[in-house]
XYZ file of N, CA and C in Angstrom:
297
model
N 0.825 -1.192 0.000
C 0.000 0.000 0.000
C 0.869 1.255 0.000
N 1.987 1.193 0.727
C 2.861 2.351 0.794
C 3.558 2.633 -0.522
N 3.824 1.548 -1.297
C 4.483 1.727 -2.586
C 3.607 2.462 -3.584
N 2.309 2.165 -3.549
C 1.415 2.858 -4.478
C 1.282 4.330 -4.128
N 1.268 4.626 -2.836
C 1.177 6.025 -2.430
C 2.436 6.776 -2.852
N 3.609 6.146 -2.685
C 4.854 6.795 -3.084
C 4.891 7.044 -4.585
N 4.414 6.075 -5.357
C 4.394 6.248 -6.814
C 3.439 7.365 -7.204
N 2.261 7.404 -6.545
C 1.315 8.477 -6.855
C 1.849 9.830 -6.432
N 2.515 9.894 -5.302
C 3.069 11.163 -4.820
C 4.171 11.653 -5.752
N 5.019 10.735 -6.217
C 6.091 11.165 -7.118
C 5.541 11.593 -8.471
N 4.461 10.935 -8.945
C 3.837 11.368 -10.194
C 3.199 12.738 -10.032
N 2.540 12.980 -8.897
C 1.910 14.277 -8.651
C 2.964 15.367 -8.526
N 4.065 15.049 -7.852
C 5.144 16.023 -7.736
C 5.757 16.304 -9.097
N 5.899 15.263 -9.909
C 6.446 15.455 -11.249
C 5.528 16.282 -12.129
N 4.213 16.071 -11.994
C 3.290 16.809 -12.840
C 3.112 18.249 -12.372
N 3.301 18.515 -11.084
C 3.207 19.889 -10.594
C 4.573 20.540 -10.428
N 5.613 19.726 -10.243
C 6.937 20.262 -9.985
C 7.551 20.959 -11.188
N 7.391 20.357 -12.375
C 7.980 20.945 -13.576
C 7.335 22.283 -13.924
N 6.004 22.397 -13.992
C 5.426 23.720 -14.256
C 5.751 24.741 -13.172
N 5.820 24.274 -11.923
C 6.174 25.184 -10.835
C 7.599 25.693 -10.998
N 8.490 24.814 -11.413
C 9.882 25.214 -11.649
C 9.967 26.233 -12.781
N 9.225 25.996 -13.859
C 9.214 26.955 -14.963
C 8.622 28.302 -14.539
N 7.575 28.286 -13.733
C 6.960 29.537 -13.284
C 7.907 30.331 -12.398
N 8.585 29.641 -11.485
C 9.544 30.329 -10.610
C 10.703 30.881 -11.438
N 11.181 30.101 -12.398
C 12.264 30.576 -13.268
C 11.850 31.786 -14.081
N 10.617 31.790 -14.584
C 10.133 32.932 -15.363
C 10.014 34.183 -14.505
N 9.547 34.017 -13.280
C 9.441 35.174 -12.379
C 10.820 35.734 -12.067
N 11.774 34.849 -11.755
C 13.133 35.319 -11.448
C 13.788 35.991 -12.649
N 13.636 35.402 -13.828
C 14.201 36.033 -15.021
C 13.502 37.351 -15.342
N 12.189 37.409 -15.111
C 11.451 38.644 -15.353
C 11.881 39.769 -14.422
N 12.365 39.415 -13.258
C 12.858 40.447 -12.343
C 14.320 40.795 -12.606
N 15.119 39.824 -13.037
C 16.561 40.043 -13.171
C 16.964 40.628 -14.518
N 16.354 40.181 -15.598
C 16.802 40.606 -16.931
C 16.638 42.106 -17.162
N 15.513 42.742 -16.809
C 15.437 44.188 -17.020
C 16.476 44.969 -16.211
N 16.784 44.502 -15.008
C 17.802 45.192 -14.207
C 19.183 45.036 -14.820
N 19.489 43.819 -15.298
C 20.789 43.598 -15.940
C 20.902 44.389 -17.242
N 19.800 44.463 -17.985
C 19.816 45.227 -19.231
C 20.031 46.717 -18.968
N 19.356 47.248 -17.972
C 19.501 48.669 -17.664
C 20.895 48.984 -17.148
N 21.519 48.022 -16.468
C 22.842 48.288 -15.908
C 23.956 48.116 -16.933
N 23.905 47.021 -17.718
C 25.019 46.717 -18.617
C 24.790 47.144 -20.063
N 23.558 47.351 -20.474
C 23.265 47.771 -21.845
C 22.321 48.976 -21.827
N 22.800 50.129 -21.350
C 21.890 51.276 -21.219
C 21.442 51.845 -22.563
N 22.184 51.586 -23.629
C 21.791 52.112 -24.935
C 20.628 51.355 -25.554
N 20.333 50.167 -25.062
C 19.262 49.362 -25.633
C 17.912 49.577 -24.964
N 17.878 50.309 -23.876
C 16.600 50.518 -23.205
C 15.769 51.525 -23.985
N 14.467 51.333 -23.943
C 13.545 52.190 -24.677
C 13.119 53.360 -23.803
N 12.916 54.476 -24.429
C 12.469 55.651 -23.699
C 10.959 55.764 -23.644
N 10.252 54.810 -24.244
C 8.787 54.854 -24.261
C 8.241 54.546 -22.878
N 7.143 55.156 -22.583
C 6.533 54.965 -21.270
C 5.535 53.821 -21.259
N 4.876 53.689 -20.136
C 3.906 52.614 -19.972
C 2.679 52.819 -20.854
N 2.284 54.061 -21.082
C 1.095 54.302 -21.903
C 1.329 53.899 -23.361
N 2.542 54.100 -23.859
C 2.850 53.671 -25.226
C 2.862 52.155 -25.332
N 3.392 51.500 -24.318
C 3.401 50.034 -24.323
C 1.984 49.487 -24.260
N 1.129 50.112 -23.463
C -0.267 49.678 -23.373
C -0.968 49.874 -24.713
N -0.689 50.980 -25.391
C -1.315 51.235 -26.686
C -0.881 50.198 -27.727
N 0.404 49.863 -27.750
C 0.891 48.869 -28.708
C 0.295 47.499 -28.416
N 0.292 47.097 -27.156
C -0.230 45.776 -26.808
C -1.740 45.682 -27.025
N -2.469 46.759 -26.777
C -3.913 46.711 -27.021
C -4.214 46.685 -28.514
N -3.396 47.328 -29.327
C -3.583 47.249 -30.781
C -3.320 45.827 -31.285
N -2.297 45.185 -30.753
C -2.007 43.802 -31.138
C -3.134 42.884 -30.687
N -3.615 43.063 -29.468
C -4.686 42.213 -28.950
C -5.980 42.410 -29.721
N -6.298 43.654 -30.080
C -7.534 43.881 -30.824
C -7.429 43.356 -32.248
N -6.248 43.205 -32.782
C -6.073 42.572 -34.086
C -6.091 41.056 -34.013
N -5.705 40.496 -32.879
C -5.684 39.047 -32.733
C -7.077 38.465 -32.513
N -7.988 39.209 -31.946
C -9.332 38.676 -31.681
C -10.080 38.328 -32.964
N -10.139 39.201 -33.973
C -10.808 38.788 -35.208
C -10.067 37.659 -35.927
N -8.760 37.644 -35.839
C -7.998 36.575 -36.472
C -8.319 35.232 -35.820
N -8.414 35.215 -34.505
C -8.756 33.985 -33.798
C -10.162 33.529 -34.165
N -11.097 34.446 -34.244
C -12.452 34.096 -34.651
C -12.507 33.533 -36.060
N -11.732 34.109 -36.956
C -11.687 33.623 -38.336
C -11.096 32.218 -38.405
N -10.029 31.980 -37.685
C -9.401 30.660 -37.686
C -10.343 29.609 -37.134
N -11.025 29.895 -36.024
C -11.951 28.923 -35.455
C -13.138 28.676 -36.376
N -13.670 29.716 -36.981
C -14.815 29.510 -37.868
C -14.414 28.704 -39.094
N -13.237 28.954 -39.649
C -12.779 28.158 -40.784
C -12.519 26.709 -40.382
N -12.002 26.496 -39.184
C -11.774 25.124 -38.730
C -13.097 24.390 -38.575
N -14.119 25.043 -38.025
C -15.417 24.390 -37.869
C -16.068 24.117 -39.218
N -15.920 25.023 -40.169
C -16.478 24.794 -41.504
C -15.773 23.608 -42.170
N -14.466 23.511 -42.010
C -13.740 22.376 -42.589
C -14.191 21.059 -41.963
N -14.388 21.038 -40.660
C -14.862 19.819 -39.999
C -16.257 19.467 -40.488
N -17.102 20.462 -40.654
C -18.460 20.212 -41.117
C -18.463 19.669 -42.544
N -17.655 20.245 -43.420
C -17.599 19.754 -44.788
C -16.980 18.364 -44.874
N -15.980 18.095 -44.062
C -15.359 16.774 -44.121
C -16.258 15.711 -43.504
N -17.144 16.087 -42.594
C -18.050 15.109 -41.991
C -19.088 14.636 -42.992
N -19.416 15.449 -43.983
C -20.393 15.022 -44.979
C -19.782 14.047 -45.975
N -18.469 13.913 -45.995
C -17.810 13.026 -46.945
C -17.824 11.572 -46.491
N -18.208 11.306 -45.250
C -18.236 9.933 -44.745
C -19.536 9.256 -45.169
N -19.419 8.162 -45.864
C -20.599 7.376 -46.216
C -20.776 6.280 -45.173
N -21.949 5.679 -45.095
C -22.137 4.595 -44.126
C -21.190 3.411 -44.362
N -20.855 3.135 -45.620
C -19.920 2.039 -45.884
C -18.524 2.369 -45.374
N -18.126 3.625 -45.478
C -16.805 4.021 -44.993
C -16.741 3.962 -43.477
N -17.828 4.336 -42.825
C -17.849 4.319 -41.367
C -17.749 2.889 -40.848
N -18.358 1.939 -41.563
C -18.287 0.544 -41.140
C -16.876 -0.032 -41.260
N -16.036 0.572 -42.080
C -14.677 0.062 -42.270
C -13.702 0.543 -41.207
N -14.134 1.411 -40.287
C -13.240 1.914 -39.250
C -12.763 0.762 -38.392
N -11.501 0.755 -38.002
C -11.008 -0.316 -37.119
C -11.688 -0.261 -35.755
N -11.907 -1.423 -35.184
C -12.528 -1.495 -33.876
C -14.035 -1.646 -33.944
N -14.625 -1.347 -35.079
C -16.071 -1.502 -35.215
C -16.329 -2.767 -36.019
N -16.840 -3.750 -35.365
C -17.159 -5.025 -36.003
C -18.652 -5.252 -35.927
N -19.283 -5.426 -37.076
C -20.714 -5.694 -37.046
C -21.061 -6.889 -37.900
């Protein structure tokens, strides 16, 4: 009984440990890289403020929403058109279905 619990605990730690490690690494890099850039590469820093960054990111986001809608609608139309191509004889030939 103890062996199964240990195996389950190690699987749970593995499934939560890796994303947790990546999240902690991203937070640390997000705090360290801008400071290192400002200290060692002062010519590469941008003089734009937060309002300009918000404007650029909101323009990108507002352009991505219609694109995402278009991609999903085209994917659903393709699935719908391909579903009409299946005949009953073709469906019977699928593996695993024996009649």
